[in-house]
Short mmCIF file of C-alpha atoms in Angstrom, two decimals:
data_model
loop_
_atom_site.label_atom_id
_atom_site.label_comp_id
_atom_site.label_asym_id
_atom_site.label_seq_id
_atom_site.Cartn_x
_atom_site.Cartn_y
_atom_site.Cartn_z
CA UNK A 1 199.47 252.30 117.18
CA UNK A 2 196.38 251.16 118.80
CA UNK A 3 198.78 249.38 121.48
CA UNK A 4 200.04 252.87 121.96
CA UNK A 5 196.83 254.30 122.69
CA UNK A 6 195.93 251.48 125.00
CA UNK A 7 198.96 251.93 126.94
CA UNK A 8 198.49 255.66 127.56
CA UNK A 9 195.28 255.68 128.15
CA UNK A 10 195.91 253.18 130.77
CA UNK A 11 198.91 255.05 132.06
CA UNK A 12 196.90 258.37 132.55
CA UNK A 13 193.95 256.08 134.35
CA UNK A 14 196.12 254.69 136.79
CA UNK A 15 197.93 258.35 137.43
CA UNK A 16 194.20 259.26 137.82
CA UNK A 17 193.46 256.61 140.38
CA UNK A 18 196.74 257.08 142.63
CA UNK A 19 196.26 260.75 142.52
CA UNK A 20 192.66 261.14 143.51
CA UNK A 21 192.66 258.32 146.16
CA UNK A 22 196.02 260.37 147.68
CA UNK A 23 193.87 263.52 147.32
CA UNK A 24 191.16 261.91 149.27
CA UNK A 25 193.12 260.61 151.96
CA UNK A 26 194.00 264.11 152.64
CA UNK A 27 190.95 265.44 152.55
CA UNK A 28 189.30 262.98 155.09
CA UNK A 29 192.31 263.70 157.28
CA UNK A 30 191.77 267.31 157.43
CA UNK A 31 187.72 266.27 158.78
CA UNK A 32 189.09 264.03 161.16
CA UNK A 33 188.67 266.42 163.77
CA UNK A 34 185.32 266.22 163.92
CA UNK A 35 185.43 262.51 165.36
CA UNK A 36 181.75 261.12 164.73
CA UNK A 37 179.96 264.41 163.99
CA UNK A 38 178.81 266.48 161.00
CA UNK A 39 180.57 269.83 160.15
CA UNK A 40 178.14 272.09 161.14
CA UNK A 41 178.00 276.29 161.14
CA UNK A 42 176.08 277.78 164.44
CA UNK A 43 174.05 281.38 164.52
CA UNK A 44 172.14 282.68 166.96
CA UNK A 45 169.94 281.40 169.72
CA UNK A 46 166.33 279.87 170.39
CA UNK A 47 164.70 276.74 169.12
CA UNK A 48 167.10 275.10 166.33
CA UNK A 49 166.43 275.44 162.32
CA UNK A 50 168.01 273.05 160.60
CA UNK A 51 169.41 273.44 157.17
CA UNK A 52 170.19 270.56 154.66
CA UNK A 53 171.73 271.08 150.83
CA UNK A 54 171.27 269.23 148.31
CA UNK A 55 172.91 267.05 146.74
CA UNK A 56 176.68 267.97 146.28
CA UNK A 57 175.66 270.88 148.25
CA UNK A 58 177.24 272.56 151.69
CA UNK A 59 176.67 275.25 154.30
CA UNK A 60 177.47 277.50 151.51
CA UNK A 61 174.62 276.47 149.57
CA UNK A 62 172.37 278.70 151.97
CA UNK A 63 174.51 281.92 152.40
CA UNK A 64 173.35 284.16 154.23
CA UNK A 65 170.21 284.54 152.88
CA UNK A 66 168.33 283.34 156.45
CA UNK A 67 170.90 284.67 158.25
CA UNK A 68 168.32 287.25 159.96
CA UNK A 69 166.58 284.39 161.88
CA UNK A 70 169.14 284.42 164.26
CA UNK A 71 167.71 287.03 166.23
CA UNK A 72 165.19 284.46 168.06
CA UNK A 73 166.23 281.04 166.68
CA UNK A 74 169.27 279.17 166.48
CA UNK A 75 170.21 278.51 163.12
CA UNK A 76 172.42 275.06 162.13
CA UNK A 77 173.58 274.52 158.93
CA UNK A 78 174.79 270.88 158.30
CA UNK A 79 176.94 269.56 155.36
CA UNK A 80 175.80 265.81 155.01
CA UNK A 81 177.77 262.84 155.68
CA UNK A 82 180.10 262.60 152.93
CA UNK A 83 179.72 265.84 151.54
CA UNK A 84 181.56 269.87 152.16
CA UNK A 85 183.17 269.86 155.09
CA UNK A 86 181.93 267.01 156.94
CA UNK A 87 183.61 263.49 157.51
CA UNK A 88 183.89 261.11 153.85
CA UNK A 89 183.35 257.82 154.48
CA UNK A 90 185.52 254.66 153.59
CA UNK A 91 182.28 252.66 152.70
CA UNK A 92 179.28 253.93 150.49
CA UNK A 93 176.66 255.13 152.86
CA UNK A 94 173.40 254.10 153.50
CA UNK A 95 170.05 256.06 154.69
CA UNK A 96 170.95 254.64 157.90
CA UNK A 97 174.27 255.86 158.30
CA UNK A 98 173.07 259.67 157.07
CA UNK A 99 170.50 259.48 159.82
CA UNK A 100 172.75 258.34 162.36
CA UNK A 101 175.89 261.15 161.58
CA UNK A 102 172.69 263.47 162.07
CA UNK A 103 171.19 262.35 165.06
CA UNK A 104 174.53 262.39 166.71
CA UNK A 105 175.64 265.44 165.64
CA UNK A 106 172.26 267.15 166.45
CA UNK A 107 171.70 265.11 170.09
CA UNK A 108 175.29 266.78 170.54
CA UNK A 109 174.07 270.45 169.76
CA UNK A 110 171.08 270.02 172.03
CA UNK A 111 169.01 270.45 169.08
CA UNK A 112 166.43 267.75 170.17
CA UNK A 113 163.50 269.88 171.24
CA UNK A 114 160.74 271.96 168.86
CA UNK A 115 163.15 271.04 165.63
CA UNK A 116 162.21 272.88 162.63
CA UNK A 117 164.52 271.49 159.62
CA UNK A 118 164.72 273.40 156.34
CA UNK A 119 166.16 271.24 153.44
CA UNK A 120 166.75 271.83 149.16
CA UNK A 121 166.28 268.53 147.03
CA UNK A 122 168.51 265.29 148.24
CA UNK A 123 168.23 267.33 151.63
CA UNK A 124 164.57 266.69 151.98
CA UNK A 125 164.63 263.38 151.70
CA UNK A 126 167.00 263.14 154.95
CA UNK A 127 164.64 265.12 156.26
CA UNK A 128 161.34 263.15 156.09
CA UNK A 129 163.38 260.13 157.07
CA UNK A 130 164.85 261.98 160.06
CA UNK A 131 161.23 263.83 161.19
CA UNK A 132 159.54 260.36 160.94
CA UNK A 133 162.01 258.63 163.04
CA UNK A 134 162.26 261.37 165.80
CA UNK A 135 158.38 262.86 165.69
CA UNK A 136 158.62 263.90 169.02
CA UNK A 137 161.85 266.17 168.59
CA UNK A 138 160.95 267.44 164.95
CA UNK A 139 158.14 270.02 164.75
CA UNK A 140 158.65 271.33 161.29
CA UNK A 141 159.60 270.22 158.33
CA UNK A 142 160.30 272.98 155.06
CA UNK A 143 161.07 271.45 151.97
CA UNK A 144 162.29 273.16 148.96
CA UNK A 145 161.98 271.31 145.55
CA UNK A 146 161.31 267.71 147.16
CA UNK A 147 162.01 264.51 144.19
CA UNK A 148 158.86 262.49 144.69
CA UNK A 149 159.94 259.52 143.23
CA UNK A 150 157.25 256.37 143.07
CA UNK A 151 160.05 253.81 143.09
CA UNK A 152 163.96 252.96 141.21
CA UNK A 153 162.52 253.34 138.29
CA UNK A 154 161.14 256.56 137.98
CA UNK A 155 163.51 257.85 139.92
CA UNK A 156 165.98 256.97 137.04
CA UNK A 157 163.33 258.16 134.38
CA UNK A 158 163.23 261.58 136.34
CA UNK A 159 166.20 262.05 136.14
CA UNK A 160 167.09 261.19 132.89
CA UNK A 161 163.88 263.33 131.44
CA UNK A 162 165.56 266.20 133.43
CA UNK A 163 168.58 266.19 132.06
CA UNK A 164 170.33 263.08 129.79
CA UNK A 165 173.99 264.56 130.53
CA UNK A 166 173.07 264.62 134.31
CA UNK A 167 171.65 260.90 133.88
CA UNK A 168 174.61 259.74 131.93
CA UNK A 169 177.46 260.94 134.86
CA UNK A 170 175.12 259.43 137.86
CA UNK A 171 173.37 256.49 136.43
CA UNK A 172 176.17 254.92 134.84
CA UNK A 173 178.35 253.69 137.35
CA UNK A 174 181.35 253.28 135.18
CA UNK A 175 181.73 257.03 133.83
CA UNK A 176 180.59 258.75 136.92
CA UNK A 177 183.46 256.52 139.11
CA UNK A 178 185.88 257.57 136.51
CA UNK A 179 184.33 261.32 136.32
CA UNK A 180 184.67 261.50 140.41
CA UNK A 181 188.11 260.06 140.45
CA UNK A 182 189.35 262.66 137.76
CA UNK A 183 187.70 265.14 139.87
CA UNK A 184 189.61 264.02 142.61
CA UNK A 185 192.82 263.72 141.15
CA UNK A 186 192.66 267.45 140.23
CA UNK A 187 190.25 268.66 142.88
CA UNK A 188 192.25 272.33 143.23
CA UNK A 189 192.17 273.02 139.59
CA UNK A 190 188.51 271.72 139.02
CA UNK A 191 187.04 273.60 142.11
CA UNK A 192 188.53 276.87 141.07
CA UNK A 193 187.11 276.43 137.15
CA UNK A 194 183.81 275.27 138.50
CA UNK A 195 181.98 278.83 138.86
CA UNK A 196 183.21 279.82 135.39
CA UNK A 197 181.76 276.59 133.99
CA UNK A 198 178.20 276.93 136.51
CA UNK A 199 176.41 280.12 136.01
CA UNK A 200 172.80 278.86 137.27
CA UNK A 201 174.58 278.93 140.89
CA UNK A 202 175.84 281.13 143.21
CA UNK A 203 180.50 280.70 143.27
CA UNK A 204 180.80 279.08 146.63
CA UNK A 205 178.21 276.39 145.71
CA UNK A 206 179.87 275.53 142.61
CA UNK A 207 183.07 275.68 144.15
CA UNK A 208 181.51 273.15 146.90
CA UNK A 209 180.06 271.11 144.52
CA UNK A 210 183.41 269.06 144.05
CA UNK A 211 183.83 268.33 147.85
CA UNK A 212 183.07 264.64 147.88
CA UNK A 213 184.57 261.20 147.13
CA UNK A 214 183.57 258.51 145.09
CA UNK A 215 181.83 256.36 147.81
CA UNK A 216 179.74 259.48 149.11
CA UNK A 217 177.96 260.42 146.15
CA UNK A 218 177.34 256.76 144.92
CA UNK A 219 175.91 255.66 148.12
CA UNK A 220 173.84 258.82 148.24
CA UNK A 221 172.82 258.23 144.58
CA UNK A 222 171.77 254.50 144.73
CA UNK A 223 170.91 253.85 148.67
CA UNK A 224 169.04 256.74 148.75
CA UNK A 225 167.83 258.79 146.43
CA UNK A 226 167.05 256.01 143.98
CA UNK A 227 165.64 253.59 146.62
CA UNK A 228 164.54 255.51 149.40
CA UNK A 229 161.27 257.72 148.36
CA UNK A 230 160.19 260.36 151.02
CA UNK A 231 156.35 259.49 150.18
CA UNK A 232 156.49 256.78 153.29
CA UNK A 233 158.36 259.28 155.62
CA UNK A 234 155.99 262.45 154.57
CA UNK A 235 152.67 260.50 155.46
CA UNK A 236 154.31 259.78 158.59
CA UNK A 237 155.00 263.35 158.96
CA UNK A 238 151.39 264.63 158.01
CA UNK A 239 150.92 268.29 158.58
CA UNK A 240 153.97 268.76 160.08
CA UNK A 241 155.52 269.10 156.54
CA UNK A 242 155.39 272.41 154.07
CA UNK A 243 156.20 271.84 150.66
CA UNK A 244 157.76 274.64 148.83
CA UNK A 245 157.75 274.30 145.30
CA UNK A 246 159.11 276.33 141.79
CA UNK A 247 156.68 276.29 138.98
CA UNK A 248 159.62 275.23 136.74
CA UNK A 249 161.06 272.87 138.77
CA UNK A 250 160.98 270.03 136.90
CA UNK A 251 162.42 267.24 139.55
CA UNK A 252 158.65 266.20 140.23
CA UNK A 253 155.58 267.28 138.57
CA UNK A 254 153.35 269.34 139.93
CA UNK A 255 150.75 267.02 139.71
CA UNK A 256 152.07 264.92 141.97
CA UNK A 257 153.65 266.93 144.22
CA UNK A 258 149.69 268.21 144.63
CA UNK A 259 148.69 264.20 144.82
CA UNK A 260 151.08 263.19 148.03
CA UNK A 261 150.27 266.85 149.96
CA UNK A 262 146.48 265.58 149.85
CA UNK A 263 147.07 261.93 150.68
CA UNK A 264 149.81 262.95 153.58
CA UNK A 265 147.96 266.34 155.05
CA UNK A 266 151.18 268.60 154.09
CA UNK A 267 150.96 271.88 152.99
CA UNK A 268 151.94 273.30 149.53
CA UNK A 269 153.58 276.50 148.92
CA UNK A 270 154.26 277.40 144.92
CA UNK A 271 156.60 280.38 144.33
CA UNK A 272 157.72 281.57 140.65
CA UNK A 273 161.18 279.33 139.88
CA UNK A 274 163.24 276.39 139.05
CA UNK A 275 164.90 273.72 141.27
CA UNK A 276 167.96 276.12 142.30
CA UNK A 277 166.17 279.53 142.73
CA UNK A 278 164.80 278.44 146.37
CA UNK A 279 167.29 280.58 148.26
CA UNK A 280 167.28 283.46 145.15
CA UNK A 281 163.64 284.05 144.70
CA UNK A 282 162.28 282.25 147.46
CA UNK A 283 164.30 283.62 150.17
CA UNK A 284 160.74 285.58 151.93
CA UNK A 285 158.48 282.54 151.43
CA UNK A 286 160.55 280.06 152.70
CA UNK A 287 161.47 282.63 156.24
CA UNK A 288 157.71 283.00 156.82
CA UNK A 289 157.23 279.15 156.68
CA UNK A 290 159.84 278.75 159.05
CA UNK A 291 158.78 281.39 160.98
CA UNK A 292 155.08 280.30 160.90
CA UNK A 293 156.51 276.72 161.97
CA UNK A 294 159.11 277.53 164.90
CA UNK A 295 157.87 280.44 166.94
CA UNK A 296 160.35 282.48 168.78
CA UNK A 297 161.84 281.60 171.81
CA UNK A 298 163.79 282.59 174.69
CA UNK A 299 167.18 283.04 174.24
CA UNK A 300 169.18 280.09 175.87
CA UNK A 301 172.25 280.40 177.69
#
């Protein structure tokens, strides 16, 4: 009996493996058009806002909630490197490799010049990275719901205080490899169930959620949110940076969010909400920050 068991559970582990791998081949065929660029989505004209998800997140993440914008800015919305609609990689990335599928993509856009870049969660942290390595391009940075982690550690203890299910299928790299390899095995069938089993966000970022591989989100995971804090980056960054954050976001306390903005010179904005209400409830606060921070220019032909 219990030679039984082994065998099928092996069986259906190995189906797993063949099918997801398969799935993912196709799927980082279909972004092969992009060549050595980010998928990005393009509105309007003017100085370029930047927007970056989250973690797991897309394009879609942001709807059209800043949509209006485009009036007298030109609005870029980025999936990161191994995430929506943008290229997976082979090889777990590092910090490096995210900032160097941005700066690409971006130097190709023209987007080099009075940068304001708007960014939810695993987004910021790209973001301080990015705006202390190009100070002279990057004007602005607006940051919804940054993790201020202190080091590995804490980062791990964050997130395991925030939620011991989320800990369990990203901190253990055994189930979450097998958890993202079902998921990509049955990719069509999971993405469609997602929004009925995801009510705290919108359809299409549920349904995006699923859009990565195995190498993507454990290279985000442990060579860079766990190991590189945006502290370092955001002192760099000084005043340039506005903090946006939910009274019930629980991803950093308060009290430290309020402890780096007077060490680094940022600004703190606090709005009524939790870690995914930014685009919801915050939609007015976080347009006058970026409106405060990139003022309107002449079109561009």
């Amino acid at each position: 009996m219990l030679l039984t068991i082994v065998v099928v559970v092996a069986g259906f582990f190995g189906l797993v493996e063949v099918l997801a791998w398969n799935n993912i081949k196709r799927e980082r065929a279909r972004r092969s058009y992009l060549g050595d660029q980010l998928f990005v989505v393009e509105k309007g004209r003017g100085d370029p806002v930047v927007f970056i998800a989250g973690l797991q997140g897309s394009t879609r993440y942001w709807g059209t909630a800043f949509d209006p914008l485009q009036q007298d800015h030109r609005l870029l919305y980025v999936d990161a490197y191994g995430f929506g609609r943008s290229p997976w990689p082979l090889t777990e990335p590092t910090l490096e490799d995210h900032m160097a599928w941005l700066r690409r993509t971006l130097a190709a856009r023209n987007a080099t010049s009075n940068v304001t870049i708007v960014a939810h969660s695993f987004g910021t942290i790209l973001a301080a990275h990015y705006g202390a390595r190009y100070p002279d391009e990057v004007g602005r940075l607006v940051l919804l719901g940054t993790p201020l982690f202190r080091g590995e550690e804490d980062a791990r203890g964050r997130i395991r205080d925030m939620s011991q299910l989320a800990a369990l299928f990203s901190l253990n790299p055994i189930l979450a490899r097998e958890t993202c390899l079902i998921m990509g095995a049955f990719r069509p069938l999971i993405r469609s169930l997602a929004p009925r089993v995801s009510d705290s966000v919108p359809d299409a970022v549920a349904e995006d959620a699923v859009l990565h591989d195995w190498p993507s989100i454990n290279g985000a995971i442990r060579n860079v949110l766990l190991t590189k804090p945006a502290g370092k980056p955001l002192e760099a960054a000084g005043s340039k940076a506005i903090l946006i954050y939910g009274s019930r976001d629980t991803v950093t306390p308060l009290e430290r969010i309020r402890e780096v903005v007077g060490r680094t010179g940022a600004s703190l904005i606090l709005m009524d909400g939790d870690h995914h209400s930014y685009v919801r409830d915050g939609r007015g606060i976080v347009m006058d920050a970026i409106r405060k921070s990139a003022p309107p220019s002449s079109p561009r032909s």
